[in-house]
Short mmCIF file of C-alpha atoms and ligand atoms in Angstrom, two decimals:
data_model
loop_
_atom_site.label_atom_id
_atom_site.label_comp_id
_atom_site.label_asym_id
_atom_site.label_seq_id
_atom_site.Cartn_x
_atom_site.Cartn_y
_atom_site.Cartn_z
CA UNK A 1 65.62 28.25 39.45
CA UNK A 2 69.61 27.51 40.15
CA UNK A 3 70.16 24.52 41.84
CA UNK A 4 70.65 24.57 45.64
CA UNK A 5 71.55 20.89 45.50
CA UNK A 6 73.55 18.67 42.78
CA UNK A 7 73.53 15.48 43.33
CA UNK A 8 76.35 13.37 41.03
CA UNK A 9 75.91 9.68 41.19
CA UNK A 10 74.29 6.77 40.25
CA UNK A 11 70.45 5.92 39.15
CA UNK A 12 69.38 2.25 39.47
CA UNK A 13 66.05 0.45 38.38
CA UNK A 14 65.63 -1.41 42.04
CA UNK A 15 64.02 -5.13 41.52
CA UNK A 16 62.75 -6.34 44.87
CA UNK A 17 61.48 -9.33 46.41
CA UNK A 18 59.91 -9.20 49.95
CA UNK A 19 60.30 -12.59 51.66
CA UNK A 20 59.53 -13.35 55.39
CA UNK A 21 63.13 -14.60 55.92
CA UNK A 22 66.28 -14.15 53.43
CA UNK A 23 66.92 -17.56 52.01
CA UNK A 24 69.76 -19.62 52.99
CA UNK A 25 72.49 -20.84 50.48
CA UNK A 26 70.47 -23.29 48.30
CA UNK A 27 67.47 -22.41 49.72
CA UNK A 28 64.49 -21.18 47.42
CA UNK A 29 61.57 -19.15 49.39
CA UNK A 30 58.57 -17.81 47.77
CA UNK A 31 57.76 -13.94 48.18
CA UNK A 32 56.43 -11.17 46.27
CA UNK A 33 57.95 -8.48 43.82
CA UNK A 34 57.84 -5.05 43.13
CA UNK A 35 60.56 -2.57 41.08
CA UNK A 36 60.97 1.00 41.40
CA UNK A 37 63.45 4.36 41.21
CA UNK A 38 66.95 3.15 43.22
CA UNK A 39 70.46 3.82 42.92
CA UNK A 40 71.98 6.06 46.45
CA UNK A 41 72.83 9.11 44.29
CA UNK A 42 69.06 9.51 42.50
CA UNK A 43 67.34 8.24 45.70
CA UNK A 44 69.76 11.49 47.63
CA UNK A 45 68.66 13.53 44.99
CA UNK A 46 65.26 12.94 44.99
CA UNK A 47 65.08 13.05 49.36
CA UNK A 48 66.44 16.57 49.19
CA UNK A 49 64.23 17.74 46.17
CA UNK A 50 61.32 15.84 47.83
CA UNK A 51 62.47 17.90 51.31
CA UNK A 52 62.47 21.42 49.84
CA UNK A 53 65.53 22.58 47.99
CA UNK A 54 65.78 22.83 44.20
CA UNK A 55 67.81 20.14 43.40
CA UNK A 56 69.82 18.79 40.05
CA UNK A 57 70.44 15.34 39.83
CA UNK A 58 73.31 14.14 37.20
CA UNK A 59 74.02 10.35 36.09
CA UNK A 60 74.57 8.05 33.82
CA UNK A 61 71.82 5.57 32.05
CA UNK A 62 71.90 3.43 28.98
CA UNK A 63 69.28 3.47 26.21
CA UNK A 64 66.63 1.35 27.82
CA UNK A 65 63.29 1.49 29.45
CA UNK A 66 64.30 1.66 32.61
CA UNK A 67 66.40 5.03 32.01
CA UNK A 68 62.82 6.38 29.65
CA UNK A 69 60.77 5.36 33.44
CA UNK A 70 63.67 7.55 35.09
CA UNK A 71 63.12 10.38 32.82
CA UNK A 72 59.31 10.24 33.41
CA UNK A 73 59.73 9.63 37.13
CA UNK A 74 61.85 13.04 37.37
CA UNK A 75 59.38 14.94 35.28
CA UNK A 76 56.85 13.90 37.22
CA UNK A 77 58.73 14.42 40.79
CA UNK A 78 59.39 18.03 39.01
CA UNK A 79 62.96 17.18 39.82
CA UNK A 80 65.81 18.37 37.74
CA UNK A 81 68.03 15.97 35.60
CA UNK A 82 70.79 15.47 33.70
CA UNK A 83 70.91 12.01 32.67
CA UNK A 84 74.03 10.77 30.48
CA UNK A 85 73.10 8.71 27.81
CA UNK A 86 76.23 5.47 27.39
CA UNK A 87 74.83 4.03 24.61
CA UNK A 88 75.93 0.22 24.67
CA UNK A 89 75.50 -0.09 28.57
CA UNK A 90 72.74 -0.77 30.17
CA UNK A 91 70.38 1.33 32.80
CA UNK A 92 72.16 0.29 36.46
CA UNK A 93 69.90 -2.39 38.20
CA UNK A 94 69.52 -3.57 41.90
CA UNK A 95 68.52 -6.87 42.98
CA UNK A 96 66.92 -5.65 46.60
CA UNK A 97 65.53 -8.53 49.01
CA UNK A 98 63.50 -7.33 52.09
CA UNK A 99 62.59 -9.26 55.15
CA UNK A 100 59.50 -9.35 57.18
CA UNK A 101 62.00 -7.15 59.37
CA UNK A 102 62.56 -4.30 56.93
CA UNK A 103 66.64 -5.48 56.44
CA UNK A 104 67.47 -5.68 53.22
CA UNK A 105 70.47 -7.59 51.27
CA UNK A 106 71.63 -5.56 47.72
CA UNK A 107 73.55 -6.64 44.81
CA UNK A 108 73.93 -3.77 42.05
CA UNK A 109 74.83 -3.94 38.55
CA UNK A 110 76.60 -0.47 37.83
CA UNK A 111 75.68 -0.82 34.09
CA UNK A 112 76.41 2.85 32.59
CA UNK A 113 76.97 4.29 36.10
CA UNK A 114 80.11 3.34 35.83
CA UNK A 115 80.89 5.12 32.79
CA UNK A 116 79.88 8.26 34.23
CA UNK A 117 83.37 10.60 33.71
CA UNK A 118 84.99 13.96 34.38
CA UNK A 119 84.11 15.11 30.53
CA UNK A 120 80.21 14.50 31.74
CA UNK A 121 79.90 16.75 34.24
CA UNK A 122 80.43 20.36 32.64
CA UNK A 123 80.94 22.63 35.59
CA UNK A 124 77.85 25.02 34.32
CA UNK A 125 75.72 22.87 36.03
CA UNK A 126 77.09 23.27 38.95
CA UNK A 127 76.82 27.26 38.75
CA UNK A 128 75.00 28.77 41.82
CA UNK A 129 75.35 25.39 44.09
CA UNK A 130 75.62 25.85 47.82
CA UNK A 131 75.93 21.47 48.17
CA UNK A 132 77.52 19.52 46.03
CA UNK A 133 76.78 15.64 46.91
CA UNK A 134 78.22 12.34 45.79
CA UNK A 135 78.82 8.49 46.39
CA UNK A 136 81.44 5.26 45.50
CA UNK A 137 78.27 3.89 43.29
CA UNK A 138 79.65 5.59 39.49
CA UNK A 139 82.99 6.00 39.01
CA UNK A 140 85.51 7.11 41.26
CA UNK A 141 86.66 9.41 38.37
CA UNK A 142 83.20 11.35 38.57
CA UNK A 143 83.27 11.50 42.05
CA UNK A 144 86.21 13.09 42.40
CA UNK A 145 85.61 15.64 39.88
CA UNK A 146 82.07 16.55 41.57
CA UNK A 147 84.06 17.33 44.83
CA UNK A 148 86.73 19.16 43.29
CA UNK A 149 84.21 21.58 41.13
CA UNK A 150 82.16 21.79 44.63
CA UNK A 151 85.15 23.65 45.74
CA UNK A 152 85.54 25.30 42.58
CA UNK A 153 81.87 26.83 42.83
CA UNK A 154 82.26 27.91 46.57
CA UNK A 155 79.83 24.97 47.38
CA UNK A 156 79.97 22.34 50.24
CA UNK A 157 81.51 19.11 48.96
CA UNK A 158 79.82 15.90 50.73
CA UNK A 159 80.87 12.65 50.01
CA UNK A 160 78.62 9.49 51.08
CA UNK A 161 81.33 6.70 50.78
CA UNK A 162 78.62 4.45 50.14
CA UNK A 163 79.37 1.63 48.50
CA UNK A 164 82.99 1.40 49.85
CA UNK A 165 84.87 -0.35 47.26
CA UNK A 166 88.27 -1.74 47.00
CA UNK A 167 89.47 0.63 44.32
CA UNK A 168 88.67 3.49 47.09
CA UNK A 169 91.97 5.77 47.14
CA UNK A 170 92.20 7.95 50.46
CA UNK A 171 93.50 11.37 49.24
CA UNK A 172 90.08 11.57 47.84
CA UNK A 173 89.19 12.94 51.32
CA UNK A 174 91.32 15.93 50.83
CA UNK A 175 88.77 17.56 48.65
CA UNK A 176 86.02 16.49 51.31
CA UNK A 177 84.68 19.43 53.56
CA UNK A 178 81.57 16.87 55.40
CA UNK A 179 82.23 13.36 54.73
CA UNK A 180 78.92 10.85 55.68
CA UNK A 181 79.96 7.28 56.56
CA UNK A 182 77.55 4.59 58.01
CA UNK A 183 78.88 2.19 60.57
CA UNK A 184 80.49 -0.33 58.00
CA UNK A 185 82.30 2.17 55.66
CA UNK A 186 83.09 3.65 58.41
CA UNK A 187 85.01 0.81 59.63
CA UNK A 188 86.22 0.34 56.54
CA UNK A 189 87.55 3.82 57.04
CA UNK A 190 89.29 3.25 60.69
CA UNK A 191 91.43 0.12 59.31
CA UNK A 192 92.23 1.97 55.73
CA UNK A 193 93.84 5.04 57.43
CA UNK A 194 97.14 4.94 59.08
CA UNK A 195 96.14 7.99 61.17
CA UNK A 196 93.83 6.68 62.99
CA UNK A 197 96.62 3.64 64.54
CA UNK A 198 93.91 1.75 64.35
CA UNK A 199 93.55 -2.21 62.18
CA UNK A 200 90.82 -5.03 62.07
CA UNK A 201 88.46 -2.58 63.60
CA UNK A 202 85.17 -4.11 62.81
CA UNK A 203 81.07 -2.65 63.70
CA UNK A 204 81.08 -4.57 66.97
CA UNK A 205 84.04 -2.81 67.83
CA UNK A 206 82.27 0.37 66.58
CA UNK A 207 78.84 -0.37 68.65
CA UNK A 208 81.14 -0.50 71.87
CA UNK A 209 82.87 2.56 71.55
CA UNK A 210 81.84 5.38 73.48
CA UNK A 211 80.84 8.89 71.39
CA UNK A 212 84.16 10.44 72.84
CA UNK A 213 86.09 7.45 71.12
CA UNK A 214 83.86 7.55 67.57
CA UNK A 215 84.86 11.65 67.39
CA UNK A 216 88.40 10.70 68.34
CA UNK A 217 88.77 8.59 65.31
CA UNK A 218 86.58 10.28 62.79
CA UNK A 219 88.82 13.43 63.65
CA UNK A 220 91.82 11.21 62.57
CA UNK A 221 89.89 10.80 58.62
CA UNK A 222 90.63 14.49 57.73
CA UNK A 223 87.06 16.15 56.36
CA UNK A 224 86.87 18.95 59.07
CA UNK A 225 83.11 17.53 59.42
CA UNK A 226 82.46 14.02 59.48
CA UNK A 227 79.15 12.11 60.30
CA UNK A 228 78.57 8.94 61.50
CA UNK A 229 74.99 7.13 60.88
CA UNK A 230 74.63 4.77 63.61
CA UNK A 231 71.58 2.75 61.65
CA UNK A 232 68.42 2.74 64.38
CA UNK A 233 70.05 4.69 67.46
CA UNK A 234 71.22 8.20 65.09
CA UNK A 235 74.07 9.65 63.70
CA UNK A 236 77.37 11.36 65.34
CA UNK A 237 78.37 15.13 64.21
CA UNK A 238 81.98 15.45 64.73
CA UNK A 239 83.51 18.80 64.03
CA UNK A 240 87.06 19.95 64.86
CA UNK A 241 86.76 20.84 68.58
CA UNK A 242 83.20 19.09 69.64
CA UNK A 243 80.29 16.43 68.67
CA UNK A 244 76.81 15.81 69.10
CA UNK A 245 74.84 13.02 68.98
CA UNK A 246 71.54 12.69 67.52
CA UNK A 247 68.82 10.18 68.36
CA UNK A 248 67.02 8.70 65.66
CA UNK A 249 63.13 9.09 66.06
CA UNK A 250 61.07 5.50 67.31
CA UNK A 251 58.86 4.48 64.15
CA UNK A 252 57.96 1.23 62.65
CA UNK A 253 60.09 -0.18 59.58
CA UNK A 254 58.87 -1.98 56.84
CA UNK A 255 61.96 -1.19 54.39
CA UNK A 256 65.33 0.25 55.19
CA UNK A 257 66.92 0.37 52.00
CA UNK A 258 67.53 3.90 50.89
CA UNK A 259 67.53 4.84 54.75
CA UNK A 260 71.09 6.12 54.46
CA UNK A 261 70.36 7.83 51.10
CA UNK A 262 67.06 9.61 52.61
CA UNK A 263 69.86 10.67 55.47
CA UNK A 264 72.07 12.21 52.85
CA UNK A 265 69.50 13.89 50.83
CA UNK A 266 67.98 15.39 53.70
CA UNK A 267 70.46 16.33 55.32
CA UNK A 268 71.69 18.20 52.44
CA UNK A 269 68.27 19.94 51.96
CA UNK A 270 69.18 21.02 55.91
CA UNK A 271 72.21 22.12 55.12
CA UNK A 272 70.39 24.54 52.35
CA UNK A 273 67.17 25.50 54.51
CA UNK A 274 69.03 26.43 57.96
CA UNK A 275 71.53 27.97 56.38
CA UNK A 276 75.07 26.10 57.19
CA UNK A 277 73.93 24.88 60.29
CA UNK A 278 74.80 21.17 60.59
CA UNK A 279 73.32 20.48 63.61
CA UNK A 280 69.84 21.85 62.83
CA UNK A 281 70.66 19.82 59.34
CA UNK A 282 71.30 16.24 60.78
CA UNK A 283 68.36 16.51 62.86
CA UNK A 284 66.02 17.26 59.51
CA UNK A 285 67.88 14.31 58.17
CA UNK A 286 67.18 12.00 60.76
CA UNK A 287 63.55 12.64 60.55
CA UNK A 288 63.80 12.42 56.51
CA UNK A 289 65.39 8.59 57.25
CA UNK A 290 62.83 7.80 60.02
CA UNK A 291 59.93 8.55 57.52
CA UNK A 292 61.34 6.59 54.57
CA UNK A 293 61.83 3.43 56.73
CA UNK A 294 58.11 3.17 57.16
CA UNK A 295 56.90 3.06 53.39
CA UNK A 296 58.34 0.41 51.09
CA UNK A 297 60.85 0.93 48.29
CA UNK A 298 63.72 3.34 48.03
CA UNK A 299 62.97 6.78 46.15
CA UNK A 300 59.16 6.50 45.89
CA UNK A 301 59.59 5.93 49.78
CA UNK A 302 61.33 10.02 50.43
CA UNK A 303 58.65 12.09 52.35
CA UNK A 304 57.76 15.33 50.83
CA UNK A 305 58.93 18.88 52.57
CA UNK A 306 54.87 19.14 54.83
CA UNK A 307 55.12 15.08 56.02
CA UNK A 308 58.56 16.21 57.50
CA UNK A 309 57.62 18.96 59.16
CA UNK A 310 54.38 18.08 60.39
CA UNK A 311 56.66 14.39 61.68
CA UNK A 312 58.89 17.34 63.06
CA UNK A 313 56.25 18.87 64.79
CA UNK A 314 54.91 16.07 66.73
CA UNK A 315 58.14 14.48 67.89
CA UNK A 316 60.35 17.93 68.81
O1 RIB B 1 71.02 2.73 49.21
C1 RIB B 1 69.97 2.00 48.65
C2 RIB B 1 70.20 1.82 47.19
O2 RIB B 1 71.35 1.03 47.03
C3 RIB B 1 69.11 1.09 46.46
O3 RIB B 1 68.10 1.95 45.96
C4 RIB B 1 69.87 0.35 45.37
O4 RIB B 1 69.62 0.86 44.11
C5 RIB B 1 71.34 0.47 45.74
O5 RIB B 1 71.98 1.35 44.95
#
C-alpha cells in the first residue's frame, strides 16, 4: 500500500534516566535507566502508523546497533522505512531525564540526522502522499525539500518547528500549508517575525494572552493553518477567518517526552482518516498525546488505532 503519511526527519536511540527530581548543577542523584526508539520525526511517524494510516518514515542512521534495533523495531511495528545509511556518523542519540512529575529535560546528538540531504529523499517515495510531515531535528536542507515535494505531490506540507534552532531561516514558511508550533517555538516564532510587531515575547507572555490574541499573531506567521499546542490545557486551530480551541483530555502523566510528537503524528493520521478536516484531526491528536503521556518512553509509548478510539469513546 502507498503511503498516506511520510514522515522526513530524524530517528534517535533515546537513553533515559528517571530520577525523583532533576539534579542541580553539581549535583549527582541516583535513578534508574531505560533506552528506547526516539528522535520527533520516527516517534511522528510511528504515532500516525500506530493510529491507522499507512505511513513511510525516511531518515538518516549510521552503521551501528542502534540504527540495526531501528530497523527491527519498524519491521516489527510493520511500519514502513527508508533509513539512510551515513556511513562514518553515528545513529542520533538522546540523553532524556524524567522526573517523578513526568517533565523531562533533552539533549540530542544529531549524529547522521544531520546529514540527511535533498539527494536522499527521491520524490518516488513520496508518490500517492496526501501528508507530508517534517521537523528542525535533520537538516534544514531536508526539510525544506520534504515541504517543497509535498507541494509537488499535491500533498499537505506540515512542518513541526521542533527543535527551533538558530540556523532557522523564515521563508521556509512559504512552502508551509499547516505549520505546528508548541508554546516555546512558538515564541520563538512571535519575536523572529517582523509581521507580527511583536519582540521579547516570551511563554508567560504567551500563557496570558487571550485565544483572540494567540490567532491574531499566529495569522501574522503566514501558513494559512497554524496550530498552537498549549502543553496540558490543548492546542489552538487558527485558520484564515476563525479558531478553535481544543481541551486536552485529564489523565495521569508519567512521561511527556514525545507528547508533542504523538500530537503531530496523530494529528496527521486525522488529517488522513476524516478526510481534510482539521478540526475533527486535532481532536484525534489530542487524545493520541493524552494516551502517550501515561506510558513511559517516547515511540514505544504511541497508542495503537482501538486504545484511541475506545479513549475516544469514553471521554466524547
Ligand atoms: O520529542 C521527543 C524526542 O525529542 C525524544 O524522543 C528525543 O529523541 C528527542 O528527539
Amino acid at each position: 500500500m502507498k503511503p498516506q503519511v511520510v514522515v522526513v526527519g530524524s530517528f534517535m536511540q533515546d537513553l533515559r534516566w528517571n530520577c525523583a527530581t532533576f539534579p542541580a548543577a553539581g549535583e549527582t542523584v541516583i535513578g534508574t535507566f531505560a533506552t528506547g526508539q526516539g528522535g520527533k520525526g520516527s516517534n511522528q511517524a510511528i504515532a500516525a502508523g500506530r493510529a491507522g494510516a499507512a505511513t513511510l518514515f525516511i531518515g538518516a542512521v549510521g552503521c551501528d546497533t542502534f540504527a540495526a534495533d531501528a530497523r527491527a523495531f519498524y519491521k516489527a511495528e510493520k511500519i514502513n522505512a527508508h533509513f539512510i545509511e551515513k556511513s562514518g556518523h553515528a545513529t542520533g542519540t538522546a540523553a532524556i531525564l524524567v522526573n517523578d512529575s513526568g517533565q523531562n529535560q533533552i539533549v540530542v546528538a544529531l549524529g547522521a540526522n544531520a546529514r540527511l540531504v535533498k539527494a536522499d529523499l527521491d520524490p518516488k517515495l513520496f508518490a500517492g502522499a496526501r501528508v507530508v510531515v517534517t521537523q528542525l531535528e535533520s537538516s534544514l536542507a531536508a526539510a525544506t525539500t520534504a515541504l517543497k515535494t509535498a507541494r509537488a505531490v499535491g500533498a499537505t506540507a506540515v512542518l513541526n518547528p521542533a527543535p527551533m534552532r538558530a540556523d532557522f531561516n523564515p521563508a521556509l514558511l512559504k512552502h508551509v500549508d499547516i505549520l505546528i508550533p508548541n508554546e516555546t517555538e512558538f515564541a520563538a516564532l512571535v519575536n523572529l517575525l517582523p509581521a507580527t510587531g511583536r519582540k521579547g515575547f516570551t511563554e508567560t507572555a504567551l500563557a496570558r494572552l487571550s485565544d483572540a490574541d494567540i490567532h491574531a499573531l499566529a495569522r501574522a506567521f503566514g501558513p494559512p493553518v497554524v496550530i498552537v499546542t498549549l502543553g496540558k490545557r490543548g492546542c489552538l486551530v487558527s485558520q484564515k477567518s476563525k479558531y478553535t480551541f481544543i481541551p486536552s483530555h485529564k489523565v495521569k502523566a508519567v512521561d511527556t517526552t514525545g507528547a508533542g510528537d504523538a500530537f503531530v503524528g496523530g494529528f496527521s493520521s486525522g488529517l488522513v482518516k476524516f478526510n481534510g478536516d482539521l478540526i475533527k484531526a486535532a481532536r484525534f491528536g489530542t487524545a493520541v498525546a493524552a494516551l502517550s503521556v501515561t506510558k513511559p518512553g517516547a515511540a514505544p509509548a504511541m497508542p495503537r488505532q482501538r486504545e484511541i478510539e475506545a479513549f475516544l469513546k469514553k471521554t466524547t
